[in-house]
Short mmCIF file of C-alpha atoms and ligand atoms in Angstrom, two decimals:
data_model
loop_
_atom_site.label_atom_id
_atom_site.label_comp_id
_atom_site.label_asym_id
_atom_site.label_seq_id
_atom_site.Cartn_x
_atom_site.Cartn_y
_atom_site.Cartn_z
CA MET A 1 -20.60 -6.64 33.77
CA LYS A 2 -18.68 -9.15 35.93
CA ILE A 3 -17.39 -12.25 33.64
CA SER A 4 -16.89 -15.17 34.88
CA GLN A 5 -13.73 -17.18 34.54
CA GLU A 6 -15.91 -20.09 32.93
CA GLN A 7 -17.29 -17.37 30.40
CA ALA A 8 -13.77 -16.05 29.81
CA ILE A 9 -12.62 -19.60 28.92
CA SER A 10 -15.52 -19.85 26.17
CA LEU A 11 -14.95 -16.24 24.81
CA VAL A 12 -11.33 -17.35 24.09
CA LYS A 13 -12.44 -20.52 22.87
CA ARG A 14 -14.87 -18.48 20.31
CA LEU A 15 -11.69 -16.44 18.84
CA VAL A 16 -9.30 -20.01 18.84
CA GLU A 17 -11.86 -22.15 17.07
CA ILE A 18 -11.69 -20.02 14.02
CA GLU A 19 -8.04 -20.36 12.58
CA SER A 20 -7.10 -17.00 11.40
CA PRO A 21 -3.43 -17.17 9.94
CA THR A 22 -2.24 -13.77 8.64
CA GLU A 23 -1.72 -14.77 4.57
CA ASP A 24 -5.73 -15.85 5.10
CA VAL A 25 -7.85 -12.86 4.36
CA ASP A 26 -11.31 -14.68 4.47
CA ALA A 27 -10.09 -16.21 7.82
CA CYS A 28 -9.30 -13.23 9.28
CA ARG A 29 -12.42 -11.91 8.87
CA ALA A 30 -14.42 -14.17 9.83
CA VAL A 31 -12.50 -14.01 13.41
CA VAL A 32 -12.55 -10.53 13.38
CA ASN A 33 -16.48 -10.06 12.98
CA GLU A 34 -16.67 -12.99 15.51
CA ALA A 35 -14.64 -10.29 18.11
CA ASN A 36 -16.91 -7.57 17.26
CA ARG A 37 -19.88 -10.12 18.15
CA LEU A 38 -18.14 -10.18 21.58
CA VAL A 39 -17.39 -6.72 21.77
CA GLU A 40 -21.02 -6.04 21.29
CA GLU A 41 -22.28 -8.56 23.85
CA LEU A 42 -19.64 -7.40 26.38
CA LEU A 43 -19.79 -3.74 25.69
CA GLY A 44 -23.61 -3.33 24.44
CA ALA A 45 -22.35 -1.88 21.10
CA PRO A 46 -20.37 -3.49 18.64
CA GLY A 47 -17.17 -1.74 16.92
CA GLU A 48 -16.61 -0.76 13.27
CA VAL A 49 -14.85 -3.70 10.70
CA ARG A 50 -13.36 -2.49 7.79
CA ASP A 51 -10.50 -3.81 5.62
CA VAL A 52 -7.45 -1.48 5.92
CA LYS A 53 -5.23 -2.01 2.73
CA GLY A 54 -6.48 -5.66 2.42
CA HIS A 55 -6.71 -6.44 6.28
CA PRO A 56 -9.78 -6.81 8.14
CA THR A 57 -9.72 -4.55 11.23
CA LEU A 58 -11.75 -3.67 14.12
CA SER A 59 -12.11 -0.53 15.85
CA TRP A 60 -14.46 -0.16 19.34
CA LYS A 61 -14.40 3.16 20.43
CA SER A 62 -16.21 5.30 23.41
CA GLY A 63 -15.76 9.66 23.05
CA LYS A 64 -13.07 10.37 22.33
CA PRO A 65 -10.28 8.15 22.61
CA ARG A 66 -7.09 8.86 25.33
CA VAL A 67 -6.34 5.30 26.24
CA LEU A 68 -5.60 3.03 23.08
CA LEU A 69 -6.05 -1.01 23.67
CA LEU A 70 -3.76 -2.55 21.00
CA CYS A 71 -4.68 -6.00 20.41
CA HIS A 72 -4.18 -8.44 17.20
CA LEU A 73 -6.31 -11.66 15.79
CA ASP A 74 -4.38 -13.09 13.50
CA THR A 75 -1.85 -15.86 13.92
CA VAL A 76 1.08 -17.45 12.63
CA TRP A 77 -0.62 -20.96 12.26
CA PRO A 78 -1.90 -22.43 9.03
CA LYS A 79 -5.63 -23.81 9.60
CA GLY A 80 -4.88 -27.58 10.78
CA SER A 81 -1.11 -26.88 12.07
CA PHE A 82 -1.98 -27.52 15.29
CA ALA A 83 -3.41 -29.82 17.32
CA PRO A 84 -5.63 -30.56 18.97
CA LEU A 85 -7.76 -27.33 18.02
CA TRP A 86 -8.74 -26.63 21.19
CA GLN A 87 -8.43 -28.67 24.55
CA VAL A 88 -8.76 -26.97 29.08
CA GLU A 89 -6.73 -28.83 31.34
CA GLY A 90 -7.07 -27.71 35.03
CA ASP A 91 -5.43 -24.04 34.39
CA VAL A 92 -3.88 -24.69 31.12
CA ILE A 93 -5.82 -23.55 28.02
CA ARG A 94 -4.52 -24.75 24.87
CA GLY A 95 -4.76 -23.43 21.16
CA PRO A 96 -3.52 -22.09 18.16
CA GLY A 97 -3.10 -18.21 18.35
CA SER A 98 -4.19 -18.39 22.71
CA TYR A 99 -1.56 -16.69 23.96
CA ASP A 100 -0.12 -14.76 21.25
CA MET A 101 -2.62 -13.23 21.36
CA LYS A 102 -6.25 -13.95 20.96
CA ALA A 103 -6.70 -14.31 24.63
CA GLY A 104 -5.27 -10.98 25.30
CA PHE A 105 -8.04 -9.70 23.05
CA VAL A 106 -10.50 -11.12 25.25
CA GLN A 107 -9.02 -9.29 28.43
CA ALA A 108 -8.97 -6.29 26.84
CA VAL A 109 -12.64 -6.40 26.42
CA MET A 110 -13.39 -7.67 29.68
CA ALA A 111 -11.12 -4.93 31.34
CA VAL A 112 -13.34 -2.47 29.65
CA ALA A 113 -16.64 -4.42 30.25
CA ALA A 114 -15.97 -4.11 34.30
CA LEU A 115 -16.04 -0.19 33.99
CA GLU A 116 -18.71 2.04 34.63
CA ASP A 117 -17.80 4.76 32.75
CA ARG A 118 -15.98 3.82 29.42
CA ASP A 119 -15.30 6.83 27.86
CA GLY A 120 -12.12 7.69 26.68
CA ILE A 121 -11.38 4.03 25.27
CA GLN A 122 -10.53 2.55 21.71
CA ILE A 123 -9.88 -0.75 21.28
CA LEU A 124 -8.23 -1.56 18.08
CA ALA A 125 -7.29 -4.86 16.52
CA THR A 126 -5.69 -5.70 13.50
CA SER A 127 -4.83 -8.91 11.40
CA ASP A 128 -1.84 -8.30 10.24
CA GLU A 129 0.66 -8.27 13.24
CA GLU A 130 3.01 -11.85 12.18
CA THR A 131 3.81 -10.23 9.14
CA GLY A 132 4.86 -6.74 10.39
CA SER A 133 1.94 -5.26 10.32
CA ALA A 134 2.58 -3.04 6.87
CA ALA A 135 -1.27 -2.80 5.89
CA SER A 136 -2.09 -1.86 9.62
CA ARG A 137 1.24 0.45 10.85
CA ALA A 138 -0.83 3.82 9.33
CA LEU A 139 -3.98 3.24 11.01
CA ILE A 140 -2.01 2.53 14.58
CA GLU A 141 0.15 4.87 14.72
CA GLU A 142 -2.86 7.22 13.72
CA SER A 143 -4.77 6.19 16.23
CA ALA A 144 -2.29 5.84 18.74
CA ARG A 145 -1.42 9.94 18.42
CA GLU A 146 -4.82 10.96 19.43
CA CYS A 147 -4.12 8.95 22.68
CA GLU A 148 -2.42 9.48 25.88
CA ALA A 149 -1.11 5.75 26.28
CA VAL A 150 -1.12 3.18 24.61
CA LEU A 151 -1.93 -0.23 26.51
CA VAL A 152 -0.78 -3.30 24.22
CA PHE A 153 -1.97 -7.02 24.68
CA GLU A 154 0.40 -9.13 23.72
CA SER A 155 1.20 -11.76 25.96
CA ALA A 156 3.17 -11.42 29.52
CA ILE A 157 6.56 -13.33 29.96
CA ASN A 158 6.72 -15.42 32.37
CA GLY A 159 3.85 -12.94 34.50
CA LYS A 160 6.12 -9.88 33.37
CA VAL A 161 4.86 -7.15 31.58
CA LYS A 162 7.31 -5.71 29.00
CA THR A 163 8.74 -2.24 29.46
CA ALA A 164 11.41 -2.59 26.53
CA ARG A 165 11.71 -4.25 23.54
CA LYS A 166 14.41 -4.29 20.84
CA GLY A 167 13.97 -2.80 17.55
CA THR A 168 14.30 -4.77 14.50
CA SER A 169 16.38 -3.87 10.92
CA MET A 170 16.46 -6.16 7.97
CA TYR A 171 19.15 -5.82 5.51
CA GLN A 172 20.15 -7.62 2.26
CA VAL A 173 24.15 -7.00 0.97
CA LYS A 174 24.88 -8.12 -2.40
CA ALA A 175 28.18 -8.38 -4.45
CA ILE A 176 28.22 -8.40 -8.37
CA GLY A 177 30.96 -10.18 -10.11
CA ARG A 178 31.11 -11.67 -13.17
CA ALA A 179 30.27 -14.92 -14.97
CA ALA A 180 32.91 -17.52 -16.58
CA HIS A 181 33.37 -20.90 -17.13
CA ALA A 182 35.61 -22.11 -14.15
CA GLY A 183 37.02 -24.80 -16.35
CA LEU A 184 38.33 -22.66 -19.10
CA GLU A 185 39.05 -18.97 -17.88
CA PRO A 186 37.92 -18.88 -14.56
CA GLU A 187 40.34 -15.40 -14.22
CA LYS A 188 38.18 -13.54 -16.30
CA GLY A 189 35.43 -14.42 -13.64
CA ILE A 190 35.03 -11.79 -10.43
CA ASN A 191 33.99 -14.62 -7.55
CA ALA A 192 30.90 -12.64 -6.17
CA MET A 193 30.61 -15.12 -3.36
CA THR A 194 33.96 -15.43 -2.15
CA ALA A 195 33.86 -11.38 -2.27
CA LEU A 196 31.20 -11.38 -0.05
CA ALA A 197 31.92 -14.31 2.21
CA SER A 198 35.00 -12.00 3.17
CA LEU A 199 32.83 -9.04 4.39
CA ILE A 200 30.98 -11.38 6.46
CA SER A 201 32.80 -11.13 9.57
CA SER A 202 32.99 -7.66 9.21
CA ILE A 203 28.86 -7.60 9.17
CA GLU A 204 29.01 -9.43 12.55
CA SER A 205 31.57 -7.71 14.34
CA LEU A 206 29.27 -4.62 14.58
CA SER A 207 27.38 -6.75 17.20
CA LYS A 208 27.58 -5.47 20.73
CA PRO A 209 26.30 -8.50 22.33
CA GLU A 210 26.86 -6.88 25.83
CA ILE A 211 24.28 -3.91 25.52
CA GLY A 212 22.32 -6.30 23.35
CA THR A 213 22.56 -5.51 20.10
CA THR A 214 22.65 -8.33 17.67
CA VAL A 215 23.59 -8.73 13.81
CA THR A 216 22.97 -11.85 12.81
CA PRO A 217 23.58 -12.77 9.03
CA THR A 218 20.72 -14.86 8.59
CA THR A 219 20.93 -16.33 4.40
CA PHE A 220 23.35 -16.86 2.20
CA HIS A 221 23.06 -17.48 -1.81
CA ALA A 222 25.12 -17.80 -4.55
CA GLY A 223 26.13 -19.35 -7.67
CA THR A 224 24.16 -20.91 -10.56
CA THR A 225 26.37 -24.15 -11.28
CA LEU A 226 29.14 -26.31 -10.09
CA ASN A 227 31.53 -24.99 -13.36
CA THR A 228 30.74 -21.42 -13.16
CA VAL A 229 32.10 -18.51 -11.07
CA PRO A 230 29.54 -17.34 -9.31
CA ALA A 231 28.39 -13.87 -11.21
CA GLU A 232 25.91 -12.46 -7.71
CA ALA A 233 25.91 -13.67 -3.71
CA VAL A 234 23.41 -12.40 -1.45
CA VAL A 235 23.43 -12.50 2.38
CA GLU A 236 20.64 -11.26 4.49
CA VAL A 237 20.84 -9.77 7.94
CA ASP A 238 19.13 -9.73 10.78
CA VAL A 239 19.50 -6.86 13.10
CA ARG A 240 18.44 -6.76 16.79
CA ALA A 241 19.15 -3.34 19.65
CA PHE A 242 17.55 -1.50 22.39
CA SER A 243 17.86 1.40 20.97
CA ARG A 244 17.64 3.77 18.16
CA GLU A 245 21.33 4.99 18.25
CA GLU A 246 22.54 1.77 17.90
CA GLN A 247 20.15 0.88 15.36
CA GLU A 248 21.32 3.75 13.25
CA ARG A 249 25.27 2.99 14.04
CA VAL A 250 24.35 -0.42 12.34
CA ASP A 251 22.65 1.17 9.89
CA THR A 252 25.91 3.30 8.95
CA GLY A 253 28.22 0.40 9.23
CA ILE A 254 25.85 -1.99 7.00
CA HIS A 255 25.50 0.92 4.45
CA ALA A 256 29.67 1.44 4.46
CA LEU A 257 30.35 -1.74 3.12
CA ARG A 258 29.32 -0.31 -0.27
CA GLU A 259 33.19 1.79 0.29
CA THR A 260 34.79 -1.76 1.33
CA PRO A 261 37.63 -1.97 -1.08
CA SER A 262 36.61 -5.52 -3.33
CA VAL A 263 37.25 -6.88 -6.19
CA ALA A 264 33.13 -7.34 -6.86
CA THR A 265 30.49 -4.15 -6.60
CA ILE A 266 28.52 -4.27 -3.41
CA GLU A 267 25.38 -3.13 -3.01
CA VAL A 268 23.05 -2.51 0.31
CA SER A 269 19.11 -2.56 0.57
CA GLY A 270 17.00 -2.46 3.30
CA GLY A 271 16.86 -0.42 6.80
CA ILE A 272 15.19 0.67 10.31
CA ASN A 273 11.96 -1.77 10.48
CA ARG A 274 10.27 -1.17 14.03
CA PRO A 275 12.20 0.94 16.51
CA ALA A 276 13.24 -0.05 19.33
CA LEU A 277 10.60 0.81 22.55
CA ASP A 278 12.97 2.66 24.91
CA PRO A 279 12.15 2.26 28.48
CA LYS A 280 11.88 5.74 29.09
CA MET A 281 8.27 5.66 26.98
CA SER A 282 6.91 2.23 29.14
CA ALA A 283 8.20 3.72 32.66
CA SER A 284 5.14 6.10 33.82
CA LEU A 285 2.46 3.17 32.55
CA PHE A 286 4.29 0.74 34.17
CA GLU A 287 4.22 2.42 37.55
CA VAL A 288 0.44 2.75 37.24
CA ALA A 289 0.86 -0.78 36.35
CA LYS A 290 2.30 -1.71 39.34
CA GLU A 291 0.08 0.26 41.88
CA SER A 292 -3.11 -1.08 40.61
CA ALA A 293 -1.58 -4.78 40.76
CA ALA A 294 -0.91 -3.70 44.72
CA ALA A 295 -4.39 -2.06 45.18
CA ILE A 296 -6.18 -5.01 43.58
CA GLY A 297 -4.70 -7.48 45.90
CA MET A 298 -1.96 -9.04 42.97
CA PRO A 299 1.31 -10.00 44.03
CA PRO A 300 3.89 -7.36 43.02
CA LEU A 301 4.10 -6.94 39.24
CA GLU A 302 7.46 -7.33 37.73
CA ASP A 303 9.37 -6.08 34.21
CA ALA A 304 10.96 -7.61 31.79
CA SER A 305 13.13 -6.68 28.37
CA VAL A 306 12.73 -8.56 25.33
CA GLY A 307 14.15 -8.69 21.44
CA GLY A 308 11.29 -9.15 19.58
CA ALA A 309 9.28 -6.22 18.40
CA SER A 310 5.28 -5.36 18.53
CA ASP A 311 2.93 -2.87 17.50
CA GLY A 312 4.16 -1.42 20.43
CA ASN A 313 7.54 -0.21 19.12
CA PHE A 314 6.12 2.15 16.40
CA THR A 315 3.36 3.86 19.04
CA ALA A 316 6.49 4.25 21.22
CA ALA A 317 8.84 5.91 18.70
CA LEU A 318 5.81 8.78 18.47
CA GLY A 319 6.54 9.50 22.10
CA ILE A 320 3.34 8.03 23.41
CA PRO A 321 3.72 5.86 26.37
CA THR A 322 2.80 2.41 25.51
CA LEU A 323 3.48 -0.12 27.69
CA ASP A 324 3.31 -3.87 26.69
CA GLY A 325 2.83 -7.69 27.95
CA LEU A 326 -0.72 -6.69 29.17
CA GLY A 327 -2.11 -9.56 28.07
CA ALA A 328 -2.21 -13.62 28.21
CA VAL A 329 -0.07 -14.90 31.22
CA GLY A 330 1.21 -18.65 29.65
CA ASP A 331 4.16 -19.19 27.60
CA GLY A 332 5.29 -21.01 24.07
CA ALA A 333 4.03 -18.00 21.62
CA HIS A 334 4.87 -19.36 17.82
CA ALA A 335 5.52 -23.22 19.33
CA SER A 336 3.16 -25.99 19.57
CA HIS A 337 3.26 -26.18 23.59
CA GLU A 338 1.57 -22.77 23.34
CA TRP A 339 -0.76 -21.97 26.18
CA VAL A 340 -3.08 -19.29 28.45
CA SER A 341 -3.27 -20.01 32.31
CA ALA A 342 -7.20 -19.46 32.79
CA ASN A 343 -6.62 -17.52 36.17
CA GLY A 344 -4.57 -15.34 34.27
CA LEU A 345 -7.74 -14.51 32.27
CA THR A 346 -9.43 -13.19 34.95
CA GLU A 347 -6.43 -11.62 37.27
CA ARG A 348 -5.09 -9.82 33.69
CA SER A 349 -8.21 -8.23 32.87
CA ALA A 350 -9.14 -6.97 36.75
CA LEU A 351 -5.17 -5.42 36.81
CA VAL A 352 -6.17 -3.45 33.03
CA ALA A 353 -9.11 -2.51 34.29
CA GLU A 354 -8.04 -0.86 37.40
CA MET A 355 -5.05 0.74 35.34
CA LEU A 356 -7.94 2.37 33.20
CA ARG A 357 -9.53 3.45 36.18
CA ARG A 358 -6.80 5.46 36.96
CA LEU A 359 -5.44 6.55 33.59
CA LEU A 360 -9.18 8.30 32.17
CA LYS A 361 -9.66 9.77 36.02
ZN1 LIG B 401 1.11 -11.72 18.85
#
């Protein structure tokens, strides 16, 4: 089935106009159901919609899956927070979640629709990606394990596919001291705030910016009233790194804070959330993508490494070849200038169709 650019734009519009912030499960269900209608129209048969740990999910399969096309249909935009809801000006399509990543979903379905033989394909669209995929992670991993390759339809970055993504870790470091009246007997207190503050620079020193490892204290809370020695203080720490080894090095370093001599008791919670997407896991698929781009007459396809993690990090960590950034061309994920290229819709779906032909041969 050949889909014109005009039709492609109207498919994106149908999904964008059903706003679907992750927290609003009914809204997510509405967009997932609409996505399934779109699948039925383009592929001749609907997929299966079901709740996975409370989050609506769409799965469409043909035959025994060999290639998993991974998408999400939730957005970071609360209803009514993005205006106008829909706008097309020349090549530029604007709308909440258009770039991240409703256009990517449409491109995935268009690519499959373009194929003569669709056996071996699974399309999976979840609705809790933007909050970390706690509900859908197990299903994503289980589906990926069956497959030889995972294609992720998160947006391209400046037209480039994503061959490496940093992993994320999150920590809370807490100091527990003892409260006391700051005027009457401060010497009986143990100041958790100053104890924890003295550790902040050792936390930051775990960074290795030269290889992309960042360790960023992001929130700090301490104290209850002006005249009380703070009994408790908490710092949250955001960690990003390109390799598992780096994530583990920082993990060890942060847990070692418990052993630091301190007047307060130091507790550490948290750990590695999404593992890094190692470029080794995307290399073979990037080759297929470059060959496919050349075969369909596209300009040479380039790749990029990015800081943010996606569901592709989970599948790559299982050892399944994973290529990300096969979705929309445009810009402005999670930003008010979010937009998608109309030409990109047809170009990138043709690219993925060619990749699928090669991968399923
Ligand atoms: Zn996304």
